PDB file of C-alpha atoms and ligand atoms in Angstrom:
ATOM      1  CA  ASP E1221     -14.685 -25.168   3.317  1.00 50.00           C
ATOM      2  CA  GLY E1222     -13.383 -22.185   4.766  1.00 53.00           C
ATOM      3  CA  SER E1223     -10.806 -21.422   2.178  1.00 56.00           C
ATOM      4  CA  TRP E1224     -12.346 -17.994   0.833  1.00 57.00           C
ATOM      5  CA  GLN E1225     -10.137 -16.326  -1.319  1.00 57.00           C
ATOM      6  CA  PRO E1226     -11.091 -12.686  -2.254  1.00 58.00           C
ATOM      7  CA  THR E1227     -11.961 -12.292  -5.985  1.00 71.00           C
ATOM      8  CA  PHE E1228     -11.600  -8.838  -7.886  1.00 82.00           C
ATOM      9  CA  GLN E1229     -13.294  -9.288 -10.861  1.00 79.00           C
ATOM     10  CA  ASP E1230     -15.753  -6.295  -9.774  1.00 89.00           C
ATOM     11  CA  VAL E1231     -12.881  -4.250  -8.914  1.00 95.00           C
ATOM     12  CA  THR E1232     -11.578  -1.127 -10.904  1.00 97.00           C
ATOM     13  CA  VAL E1233      -8.627   0.322 -10.185  1.00 98.00           C
ATOM     14  CA  ALA E1234      -7.334   3.762 -11.799  1.00 98.00           C
ATOM     15  CA  LEU E1235      -3.549   4.068 -12.056  1.00 98.00           C
ATOM     16  CA  ASP E1236      -2.401   7.795 -12.970  1.00 98.00           C
ATOM     17  CA  PRO E1237       1.192   8.259 -14.506  1.00 98.00           C
ATOM     18  CA  GLY E1238       2.281  11.448 -13.313  1.00 98.00           C
ATOM     19  CA  HIS E1239       2.794  14.301 -15.643  1.00 98.00           C
ATOM     20  CA  GLY E1240       2.866  13.918 -19.312  1.00 98.00           C
ATOM     21  CA  GLY E1241       3.067  15.852 -22.358  1.00 96.00           C
ATOM     22  CA  SER E1242       5.136  19.268 -21.735  1.00 95.00           C
ATOM     23  CA  SER E1243       4.528  18.626 -18.233  1.00 96.00           C
ATOM     24  CA  THR E1244       7.431  16.488 -17.414  1.00 97.00           C
ATOM     25  CA  GLY E1245       7.894  16.255 -13.940  1.00 97.00           C
ATOM     26  CA  ALA E1246      11.262  16.169 -12.699  1.00 97.00           C
ATOM     27  CA  GLN E1247      14.031  15.870 -15.240  1.00 96.00           C
ATOM     28  CA  TYR E1248      17.943  14.545 -14.910  1.00 96.00           C
ATOM     29  CA  ASN E1249      20.270  13.708 -17.261  1.00 93.00           C
ATOM     30  CA  GLY E1250      17.691  13.515 -20.025  1.00 95.00           C
ATOM     31  CA  ILE E1251      15.273  11.443 -18.081  1.00 97.00           C
ATOM     32  CA  ARG E1252      11.924  12.956 -17.812  1.00 98.00           C
ATOM     33  CA  GLU E1253       9.630  11.987 -14.792  1.00 98.00           C
ATOM     34  CA  SER E1254       6.709  11.542 -16.959  1.00 98.00           C
ATOM     35  CA  ASP E1255       8.181   8.778 -19.032  1.00 98.00           C
ATOM     36  CA  LEU E1256       9.216   6.712 -15.710  1.00 98.00           C
ATOM     37  CA  ASN E1257       5.856   7.263 -14.177  1.00 98.00           C
ATOM     38  CA  LEU E1258       3.998   5.699 -17.435  1.00 98.00           C
ATOM     39  CA  SER E1259       6.501   2.666 -17.551  1.00 98.00           C
ATOM     40  CA  ILE E1260       5.957   1.835 -13.813  1.00 98.00           C
ATOM     41  CA  ALA E1261       2.302   2.499 -14.379  1.00 98.00           C
ATOM     42  CA  ARG E1262       1.906   0.276 -17.460  1.00 98.00           C
ATOM     43  CA  GLU E1263       3.457  -2.735 -15.619  1.00 98.00           C
ATOM     44  CA  ALA E1264       1.525  -2.241 -12.177  1.00 98.00           C
ATOM     45  CA  ALA E1265      -1.712  -2.279 -14.620  1.00 98.00           C
ATOM     46  CA  ASP E1266      -0.411  -5.827 -16.410  1.00 97.00           C
ATOM     47  CA  ALA E1267       0.138  -7.088 -12.622  1.00 96.00           C
ATOM     48  CA  LEU E1268      -3.211  -6.353 -11.345  1.00 96.00           C
ATOM     49  CA  ARG E1269      -4.801  -7.454 -14.705  1.00 95.00           C
ATOM     50  CA  ALA E1270      -3.216 -10.861 -14.043  1.00 93.00           C
ATOM     51  CA  HIS E1271      -5.295 -11.072 -10.714  1.00 91.00           C
ATOM     52  CA  GLY E1272      -8.437 -10.130 -12.673  1.00 92.00           C
ATOM     53  CA  ILE E1273      -8.549  -6.590 -11.582  1.00 95.00           C
ATOM     54  CA  HIS E1274     -10.194  -4.102 -14.353  1.00 97.00           C
ATOM     55  CA  VAL E1275      -7.288  -1.131 -14.482  1.00 98.00           C
ATOM     56  CA  VAL E1276      -7.902   2.043 -16.221  1.00 98.00           C
ATOM     57  CA  LEU E1277      -4.774   4.232 -17.011  1.00 98.00           C
ATOM     58  CA  THR E1278      -5.679   8.065 -16.950  1.00 98.00           C
ATOM     59  CA  ARG E1279      -2.975   8.227 -19.730  1.00 98.00           C
ATOM     60  CA  ASN E1280      -1.287   5.543 -21.905  1.00 97.00           C
ATOM     61  CA  GLY E1281       1.043   7.641 -23.802  1.00 97.00           C
ATOM     62  CA  ASP E1282       3.005  11.136 -23.520  1.00 97.00           C
ATOM     63  CA  GLU E1283      -0.195  13.059 -22.846  1.00 96.00           C
ATOM     64  CA  GLU E1284      -0.945  16.366 -20.935  1.00 96.00           C
ATOM     65  CA  LEU E1285      -3.717  15.795 -18.194  1.00 96.00           C
ATOM     66  CA  SER E1286      -4.866  18.435 -16.233  1.00 96.00           C
ATOM     67  CA  LEU E1287      -4.981  17.321 -12.257  1.00 94.00           C
ATOM     68  CA  TYR E1288      -8.742  17.476 -12.452  1.00 95.00           C
ATOM     69  CA  ARG E1289      -9.302  15.548 -15.318  1.00 97.00           C
ATOM     70  CA  ARG E1290      -7.404  12.614 -13.784  1.00 98.00           C
ATOM     71  CA  THR E1291      -9.717  12.119 -11.102  1.00 97.00           C
ATOM     72  CA  ALA E1292     -12.691  12.994 -13.089  1.00 97.00           C
ATOM     73  CA  LEU E1293     -11.592  10.089 -15.433  1.00 98.00           C
ATOM     74  CA  ALA E1294     -11.395   7.698 -12.462  1.00 98.00           C
ATOM     75  CA  ALA E1295     -15.001   8.496 -11.502  1.00 97.00           C
ATOM     76  CA  GLU E1296     -15.974   8.192 -14.965  1.00 98.00           C
ATOM     77  CA  ALA E1297     -14.570   4.515 -14.888  1.00 98.00           C
ATOM     78  CA  GLY E1298     -16.546   3.779 -11.799  1.00 97.00           C
ATOM     79  CA  ALA E1299     -12.705   3.121 -10.118  1.00 98.00           C
ATOM     80  CA  ASP E1300     -12.890   1.694  -6.780  1.00 97.00           C
ATOM     81  CA  LEU E1301      -9.228   3.197  -6.015  1.00 98.00           C
ATOM     82  CA  PHE E1302      -7.156   5.506  -7.371  1.00 98.00           C
ATOM     83  CA  ILE E1303      -3.174   5.502  -7.251  1.00 98.00           C
ATOM     84  CA  SER E1304      -1.169   8.375  -8.668  1.00 98.00           C
ATOM     85  CA  ILE E1305       2.830   7.176  -9.620  1.00 98.00           C
ATOM     86  CA  HIS E1306       5.351   9.885  -9.282  1.00 98.00           C
ATOM     87  CA  CYS E1307       9.162  10.041  -8.991  1.00 98.00           C
ATOM     88  CA  ASN E1308      10.506  12.341  -6.703  1.00 97.00           C
ATOM     89  CA  ALA E1309      13.495  14.896  -6.543  1.00 97.00           C
ATOM     90  CA  SER E1310      14.988  17.180  -3.984  1.00 97.00           C
ATOM     91  CA  ASP E1311      16.419  20.633  -4.522  1.00 94.00           C
ATOM     92  CA  THR E1312      18.310  20.895  -1.047  1.00 96.00           C
ATOM     93  CA  ASP E1313      19.391  17.065  -0.344  1.00 96.00           C
ATOM     94  CA  PRO E1314      21.675  15.844  -3.215  1.00 93.00           C
ATOM     95  CA  GLU E1315      21.693  12.278  -1.041  1.00 95.00           C
ATOM     96  CA  ALA E1316      17.929  12.193  -0.645  1.00 97.00           C
ATOM     97  CA  ALA E1317      16.319   8.632  -0.947  1.00 97.00           C
ATOM     98  CA  GLY E1318      13.615   6.249  -0.486  1.00 98.00           C
ATOM     99  CA  ILE E1319      10.020   5.805  -1.023  1.00 98.00           C
ATOM    100  CA  TYR E1320       7.089   7.545   0.377  1.00 97.00           C
ATOM    101  CA  THR E1321       3.041   7.884  -0.230  1.00 98.00           C
ATOM    102  CA  ALA E1322       1.034  10.506   0.260  1.00 98.00           C
ATOM    103  CA  TYR E1323      -3.209  10.441   1.026  1.00 98.00           C
ATOM    104  CA  HIS E1324      -5.723  13.337   1.887  1.00 97.00           C
ATOM    105  CA  PRO E1325      -6.826  13.067   5.558  1.00 95.00           C
ATOM    106  CA  ASP E1326     -10.442  13.525   4.495  1.00 94.00           C
ATOM    107  CA  VAL E1327     -10.862  11.054   1.680  1.00 92.00           C
ATOM    108  CA  ARG E1328     -12.236   7.935   3.537  1.00 92.00           C
ATOM    109  CA  GLY E1329     -10.083   4.949   3.089  1.00 94.00           C
ATOM    110  CA  SER E1330      -6.815   6.898   1.831  1.00 96.00           C
ATOM    111  CA  TRP E1331      -4.994   6.547   4.852  1.00 96.00           C
ATOM    112  CA  SER E1332      -5.273   2.742   4.872  1.00 96.00           C
ATOM    113  CA  LEU E1333      -4.631   2.503   1.110  1.00 97.00           C
ATOM    114  CA  ALA E1334      -1.313   4.664   1.481  1.00 98.00           C
ATOM    115  CA  ASP E1335      -0.046   2.591   4.533  1.00 97.00           C
ATOM    116  CA  THR E1336      -0.729  -0.539   2.700  1.00 97.00           C
ATOM    117  CA  LEU E1337       0.943   0.368  -0.631  1.00 98.00           C
ATOM    118  CA  GLN E1338       3.856   2.083   1.284  1.00 98.00           C
ATOM    119  CA  GLY E1339       4.667  -1.217   3.058  1.00 97.00           C
ATOM    120  CA  ALA E1340       4.294  -3.261   0.144  1.00 97.00           C
ATOM    121  CA  LEU E1341       6.336  -0.824  -1.894  1.00 98.00           C
ATOM    122  CA  VAL E1342       9.263  -0.893   0.857  1.00 98.00           C
ATOM    123  CA  ALA E1343       8.726  -4.909   1.111  1.00 97.00           C
ATOM    124  CA  ALA E1344       9.353  -5.245  -2.679  1.00 97.00           C
ATOM    125  CA  THR E1345      12.198  -2.984  -3.440  1.00 98.00           C
ATOM    126  CA  GLY E1346      14.323  -2.789  -0.088  1.00 97.00           C
ATOM    127  CA  ALA E1347      14.257   0.996  -0.679  1.00 98.00           C
ATOM    128  CA  ALA E1348      14.257   3.167   2.807  1.00 97.00           C
ATOM    129  CA  ASP E1349      10.998   3.815   4.006  1.00 98.00           C
ATOM    130  CA  THR E1350      10.267   7.574   4.386  1.00 97.00           C
ATOM    131  CA  GLY E1351       6.596   6.776   5.351  1.00 97.00           C
ATOM    132  CA  SER E1352       3.094   7.766   4.436  1.00 97.00           C
ATOM    133  CA  TRP E1353       2.143  11.281   4.634  1.00 97.00           C
ATOM    134  CA  SER E1354      -0.764  13.294   4.855  1.00 97.00           C
ATOM    135  CA  ARG E1355      -0.983  15.897   1.964  1.00 96.00           C
ATOM    136  CA  PRO E1356      -4.231  17.629   2.040  1.00 94.00           C
ATOM    137  CA  ASN E1357      -2.840  20.237  -0.692  1.00 94.00           C
ATOM    138  CA  LEU E1358      -2.381  17.721  -3.770  1.00 95.00           C
ATOM    139  CA  ALA E1359      -5.254  18.070  -6.164  1.00 94.00           C
ATOM    140  CA  VAL E1360      -5.521  14.530  -7.211  1.00 95.00           C
ATOM    141  CA  LEU E1361      -5.683  13.427  -3.623  1.00 96.00           C
ATOM    142  CA  ARG E1362      -8.328  16.201  -2.749  1.00 95.00           C
ATOM    143  CA  THR E1363     -10.512  15.625  -5.656  1.00 95.00           C
ATOM    144  CA  ALA E1364     -10.672  12.033  -5.421  1.00 95.00           C
ATOM    145  CA  LYS E1365     -14.147  10.514  -4.781  1.00 94.00           C
ATOM    146  CA  MET E1366     -12.478   6.975  -3.897  1.00 97.00           C
ATOM    147  CA  PRO E1367      -9.800   6.023  -1.941  1.00 97.00           C
ATOM    148  CA  ALA E1368      -6.566   7.455  -3.469  1.00 98.00           C
ATOM    149  CA  ALA E1369      -2.884   7.405  -2.775  1.00 98.00           C
ATOM    150  CA  LEU E1370       0.105   9.220  -4.501  1.00 98.00           C
ATOM    151  CA  VAL E1371       3.254   7.127  -4.578  1.00 98.00           C
ATOM    152  CA  GLU E1372       6.502   8.372  -4.881  1.00 98.00           C
ATOM    153  CA  CYS E1373       8.851   5.772  -6.076  1.00 98.00           C
ATOM    154  CA  GLY E1374      12.398   7.170  -5.504  1.00 98.00           C
ATOM    155  CA  TYR E1375      14.631  10.480  -5.957  1.00 98.00           C
ATOM    156  CA  MET E1376      15.498  11.166  -9.773  1.00 98.00           C
ATOM    157  CA  SER E1377      17.694  13.948  -8.148  1.00 98.00           C
ATOM    158  CA  THR E1378      20.139  11.451  -6.304  1.00 97.00           C
ATOM    159  CA  PRO E1379      22.244   9.521  -8.747  1.00 96.00           C
ATOM    160  CA  GLU E1380      22.335   6.354  -7.251  1.00 96.00           C
ATOM    161  CA  GLU E1381      18.619   6.308  -7.039  1.00 97.00           C
ATOM    162  CA  LEU E1382      17.857   7.576 -10.772  1.00 98.00           C
ATOM    163  CA  GLU E1383      20.551   4.901 -11.913  1.00 97.00           C
ATOM    164  CA  ARG E1384      17.880   2.177  -9.977  1.00 97.00           C
ATOM    165  CA  LEU E1385      14.784   3.997 -11.201  1.00 98.00           C
ATOM    166  CA  LEU E1386      16.178   3.495 -14.736  1.00 97.00           C
ATOM    167  CA  GLN E1387      16.718  -0.707 -14.356  1.00 98.00           C
ATOM    168  CA  PRO E1388      13.609  -2.332 -15.836  1.00 97.00           C
ATOM    169  CA  ASP E1389      14.328  -5.062 -12.996  1.00 98.00           C
ATOM    170  CA  TYR E1390      13.802  -2.328 -10.534  1.00 98.00           C
ATOM    171  CA  GLN E1391      10.887  -0.866 -12.321  1.00 98.00           C
ATOM    172  CA  LYS E1392       9.623  -4.387 -12.074  1.00 98.00           C
ATOM    173  CA  GLN E1393       9.887  -4.715  -8.300  1.00 98.00           C
ATOM    174  CA  LEU E1394       8.277  -1.054  -8.005  1.00 98.00           C
ATOM    175  CA  SER E1395       5.341  -2.196 -10.368  1.00 98.00           C
ATOM    176  CA  LEU E1396       4.753  -5.422  -8.425  1.00 97.00           C
ATOM    177  CA  GLY E1397       4.941  -3.524  -5.121  1.00 97.00           C
ATOM    178  CA  ILE E1398       2.191  -1.350  -6.441  1.00 98.00           C
ATOM    179  CA  ALA E1399       0.048  -4.269  -7.257  1.00 97.00           C
ATOM    180  CA  GLN E1400       0.693  -6.185  -4.148  1.00 96.00           C
ATOM    181  CA  GLY E1401      -0.167  -3.278  -2.053  1.00 97.00           C
ATOM    182  CA  ILE E1402      -3.400  -2.629  -4.039  1.00 97.00           C
ATOM    183  CA  LEU E1403      -4.164  -6.515  -3.585  1.00 95.00           C
ATOM    184  CA  SER E1404      -3.544  -6.410   0.172  1.00 95.00           C
ATOM    185  CA  TYR E1405      -5.584  -3.408   0.702  1.00 95.00           C
ATOM    186  CA  LEU E1406      -8.563  -5.285  -1.409  1.00 93.00           C
ATOM    187  CA  GLY E1407      -8.071  -8.191   0.545  1.00 89.00           C
ATOM    188  CA  GLY E1408      -8.424  -6.513   3.972  1.00 64.00           C
ATOM    189  CA  ALA E1409     -10.894  -4.162   3.079  1.00 51.00           C
ATOM    190  CA  ASP E1410     -14.193  -5.259   4.956  1.00 43.00           C
ATOM    191  CA  GLY E1411     -16.908  -4.707   2.436  1.00 39.00           C
ATOM    192  CA  GLY E1412     -17.547  -2.011  -0.045  1.00 36.00           C
ATOM    193  CA  PHE E1413     -15.821  -4.247  -2.702  1.00 35.00           C
TER     194      PHE E1413
HETATM  195 ZN1  LIG N 855       5.859  14.297 -10.020  1.00 71.90          ZN
END
């Protein structure tokens, strides 16, 4: 009847909470980036599972994991997409603000995934849009065998941004933004899924 709806039962998404273990990532006011990343990733995983998507988390605790192990785990799980979740920090700009998404220019589908995620995250949060950027030097993006993106959810180094990142409601908005971006990407991708 023409009301075709994409279904996602056969889709596997790898979510990668950045850092973990002794690699805490950014740290401000005793808040560890690794904990924020995990919290956002877990909630995004729940949101995707509610849509029938199979989700693997590269870590689901405070574990140390090499960058190569992260994309290897995604490949072993047969993941169709890989999304690494981080929070940002600036040494130089005390008022740095906003969300940005990184991709590797040579990993097929990654630009489109990053751009779609970026749009959905900004729409869900109202955060400043600092764009999607080619970052060919990031190992987790370079070694991905599937479309991959790395989202930077906000600046822990800016007090107002850190305060927002700590709020459960704001974490939920970020998580739903990530999930919505993935769903939009999957819905818009022609073939391959
Ligand atoms: Zn990070």
